[in-house]
Short mmCIF file of C-alpha atoms in Angstrom, two decimals:
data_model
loop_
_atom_site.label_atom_id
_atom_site.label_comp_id
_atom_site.label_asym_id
_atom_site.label_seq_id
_atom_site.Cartn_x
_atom_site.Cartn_y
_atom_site.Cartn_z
CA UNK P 22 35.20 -13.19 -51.19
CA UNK P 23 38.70 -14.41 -49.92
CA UNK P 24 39.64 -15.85 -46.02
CA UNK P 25 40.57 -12.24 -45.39
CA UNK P 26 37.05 -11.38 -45.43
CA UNK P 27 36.74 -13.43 -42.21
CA UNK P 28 37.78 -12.33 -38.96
CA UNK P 29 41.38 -13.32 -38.18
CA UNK P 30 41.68 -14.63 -41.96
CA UNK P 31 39.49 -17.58 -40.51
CA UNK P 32 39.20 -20.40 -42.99
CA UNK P 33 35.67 -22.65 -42.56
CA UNK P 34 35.97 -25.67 -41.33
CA UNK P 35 34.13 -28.61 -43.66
CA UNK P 36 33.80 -30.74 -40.56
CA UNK P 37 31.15 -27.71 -39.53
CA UNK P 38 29.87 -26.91 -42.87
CA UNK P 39 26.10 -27.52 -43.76
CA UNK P 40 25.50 -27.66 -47.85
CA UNK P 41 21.82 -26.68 -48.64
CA UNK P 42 20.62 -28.60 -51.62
CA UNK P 43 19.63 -27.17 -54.47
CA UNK P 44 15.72 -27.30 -55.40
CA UNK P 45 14.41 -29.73 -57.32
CA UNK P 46 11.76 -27.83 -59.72
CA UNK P 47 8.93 -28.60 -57.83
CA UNK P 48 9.60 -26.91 -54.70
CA UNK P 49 9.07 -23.37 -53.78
CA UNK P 50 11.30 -22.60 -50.60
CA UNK P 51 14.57 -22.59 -50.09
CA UNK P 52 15.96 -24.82 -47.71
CA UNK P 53 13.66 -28.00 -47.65
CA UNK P 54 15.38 -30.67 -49.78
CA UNK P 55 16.82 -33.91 -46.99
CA UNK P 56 19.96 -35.21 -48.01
CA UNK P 57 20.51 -38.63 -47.42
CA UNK P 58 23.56 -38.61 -45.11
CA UNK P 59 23.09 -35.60 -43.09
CA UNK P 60 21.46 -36.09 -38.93
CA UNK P 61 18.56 -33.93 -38.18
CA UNK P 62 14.77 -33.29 -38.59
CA UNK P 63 12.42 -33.41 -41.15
CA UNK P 64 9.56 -30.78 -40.01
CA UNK P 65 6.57 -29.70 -42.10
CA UNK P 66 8.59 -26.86 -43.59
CA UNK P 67 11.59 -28.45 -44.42
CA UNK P 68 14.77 -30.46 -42.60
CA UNK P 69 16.58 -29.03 -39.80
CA UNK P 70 20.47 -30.34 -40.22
CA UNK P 71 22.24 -31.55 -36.57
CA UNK P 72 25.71 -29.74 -36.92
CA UNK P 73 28.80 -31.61 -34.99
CA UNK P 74 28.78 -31.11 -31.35
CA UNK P 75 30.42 -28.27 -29.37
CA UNK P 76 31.40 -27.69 -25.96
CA UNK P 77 30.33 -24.32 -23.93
CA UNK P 78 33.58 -23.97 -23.47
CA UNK P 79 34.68 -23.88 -27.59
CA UNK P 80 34.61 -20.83 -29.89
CA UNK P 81 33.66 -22.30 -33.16
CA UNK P 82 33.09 -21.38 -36.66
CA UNK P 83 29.50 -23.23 -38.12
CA UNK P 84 28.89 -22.75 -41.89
CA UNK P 85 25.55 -23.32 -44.62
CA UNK P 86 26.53 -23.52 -47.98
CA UNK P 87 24.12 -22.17 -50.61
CA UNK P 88 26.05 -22.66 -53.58
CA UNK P 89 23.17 -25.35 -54.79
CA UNK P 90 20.19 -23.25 -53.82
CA UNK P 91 22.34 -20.48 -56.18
CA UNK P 92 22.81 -22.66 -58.95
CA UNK P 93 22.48 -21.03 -62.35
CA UNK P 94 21.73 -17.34 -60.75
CA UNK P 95 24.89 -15.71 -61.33
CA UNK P 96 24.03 -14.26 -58.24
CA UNK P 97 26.00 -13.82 -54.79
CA UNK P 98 25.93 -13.34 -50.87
CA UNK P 99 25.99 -9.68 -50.87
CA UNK P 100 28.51 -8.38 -48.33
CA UNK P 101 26.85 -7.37 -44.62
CA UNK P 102 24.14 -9.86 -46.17
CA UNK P 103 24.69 -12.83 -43.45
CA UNK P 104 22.69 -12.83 -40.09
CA UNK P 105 22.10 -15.50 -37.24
CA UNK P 106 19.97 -15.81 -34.24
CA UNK P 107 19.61 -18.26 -31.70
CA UNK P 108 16.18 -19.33 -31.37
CA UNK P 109 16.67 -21.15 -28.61
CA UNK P 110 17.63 -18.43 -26.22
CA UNK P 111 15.88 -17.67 -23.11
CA UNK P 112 18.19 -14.64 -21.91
CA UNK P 113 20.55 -16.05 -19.62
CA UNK P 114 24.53 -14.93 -20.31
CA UNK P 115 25.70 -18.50 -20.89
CA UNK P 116 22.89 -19.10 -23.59
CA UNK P 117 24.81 -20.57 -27.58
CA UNK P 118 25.38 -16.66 -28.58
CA UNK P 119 26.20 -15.55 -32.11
CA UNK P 120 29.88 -13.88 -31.84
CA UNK P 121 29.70 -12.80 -35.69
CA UNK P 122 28.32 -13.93 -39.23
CA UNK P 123 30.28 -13.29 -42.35
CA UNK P 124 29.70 -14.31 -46.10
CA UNK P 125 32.86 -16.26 -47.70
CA UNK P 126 33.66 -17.31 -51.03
CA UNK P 127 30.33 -15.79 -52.54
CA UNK P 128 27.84 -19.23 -51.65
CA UNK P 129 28.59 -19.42 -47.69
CA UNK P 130 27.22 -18.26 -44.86
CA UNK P 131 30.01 -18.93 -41.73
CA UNK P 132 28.90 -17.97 -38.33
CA UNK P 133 30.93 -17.77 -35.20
CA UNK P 134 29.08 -19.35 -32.01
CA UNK P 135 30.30 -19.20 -28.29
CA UNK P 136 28.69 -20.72 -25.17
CA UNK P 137 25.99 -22.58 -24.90
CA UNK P 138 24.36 -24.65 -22.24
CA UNK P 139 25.13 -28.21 -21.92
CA UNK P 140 23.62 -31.20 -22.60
CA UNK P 141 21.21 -29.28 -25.10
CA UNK P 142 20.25 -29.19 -28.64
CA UNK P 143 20.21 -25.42 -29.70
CA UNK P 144 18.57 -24.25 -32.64
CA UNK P 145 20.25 -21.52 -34.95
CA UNK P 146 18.94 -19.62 -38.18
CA UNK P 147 21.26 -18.39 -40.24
CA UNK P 148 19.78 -15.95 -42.89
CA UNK P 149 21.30 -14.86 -46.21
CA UNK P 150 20.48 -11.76 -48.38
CA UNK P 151 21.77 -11.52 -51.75
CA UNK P 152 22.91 -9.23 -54.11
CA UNK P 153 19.57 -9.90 -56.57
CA UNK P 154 17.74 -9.29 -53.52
CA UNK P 155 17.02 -13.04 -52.77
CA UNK P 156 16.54 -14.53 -49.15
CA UNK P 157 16.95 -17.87 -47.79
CA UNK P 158 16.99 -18.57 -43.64
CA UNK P 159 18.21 -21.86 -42.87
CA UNK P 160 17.78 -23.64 -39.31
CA UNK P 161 20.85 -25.95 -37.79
CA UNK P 162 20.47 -27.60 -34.72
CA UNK P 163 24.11 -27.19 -32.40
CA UNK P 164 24.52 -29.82 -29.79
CA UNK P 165 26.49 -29.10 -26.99
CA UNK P 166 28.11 -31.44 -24.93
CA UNK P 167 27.26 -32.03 -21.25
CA UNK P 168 30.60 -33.23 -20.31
CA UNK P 169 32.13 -29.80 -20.11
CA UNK P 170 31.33 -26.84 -17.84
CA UNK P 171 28.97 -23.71 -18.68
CA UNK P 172 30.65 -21.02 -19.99
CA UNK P 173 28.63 -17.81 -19.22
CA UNK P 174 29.70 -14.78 -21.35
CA UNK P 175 29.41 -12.07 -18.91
CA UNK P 176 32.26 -12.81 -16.67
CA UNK P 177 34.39 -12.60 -19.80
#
């Protein structure tokens, strides 16, 4: 993949960028490994990674890097093969929506998000399917800031 695979030649930010660890031979899913510098949760099924802040106001690109969890695989993102959904969305137009999800550079996932209402902590799966047929969905949790107005989509 190349940054004109991305919308508007878009290249990820690193500020924004997630990197799953790769699995230490004892463990069986994909995205549970806690890295020691990295804010978030540690559930029973893994850790849950707090992204930097937005705004409601910002359109911003968020990206998970699996190039650990593919270490050794020879294997890819397949193209189409990214999805997100907001979990934390209860219908309203100015809920965090998902504006697209692309693959990049083989290993990443980048997704675009818009919205979102302030002074919350919304919680995003990104999902990857690749070309060997392997799947990984990884949860990030996307503050946004309460110091800025709510943006609602539908009056744009």
């Amino acid at each position: 993949m190349t940054t004109s695979d991305l919308p508007n030649s878009l290249i990820p930010s690193t500020i924004r960028m997630y990197t799953v660890p790769g699995l230490p031979e004892t463990k069986t899913s994909c995205c549970s490994s806690v890295p020691s510098t990295q804010r978030g949760i540690t559930t029973a099924t893994g850790f849950v990674p707090e992204m930097p802040p937005k705004s409601s106001a910002a359109l911003l690109d968020y990206s998970v890097d699996f190039t650990g969890w593919l270490t050794d695989t020879g294997d890819m993102i397949e193209s189409g093969g990214v999805s997100a959904t907001v979990r934390t969305a209860a219908g309203f137009s100015y809920d965090l929506a998902v504006i697209w999800a692309e693959p990049f550079s083989g290993t990443q996932a980048v997704v675009m998000l818009a919205s979102g209402p302030a002074g919350t902590f919304q919680i995003v799966n990104v999902q990857v399917i690749t070309q060997q047929g392997r799947t990984c969905t990884q949860e990030i949790i996307v503050p946004i800031i309460q110091e800025t107005e709510i943006v609602d989509l539908s009056t744009h």
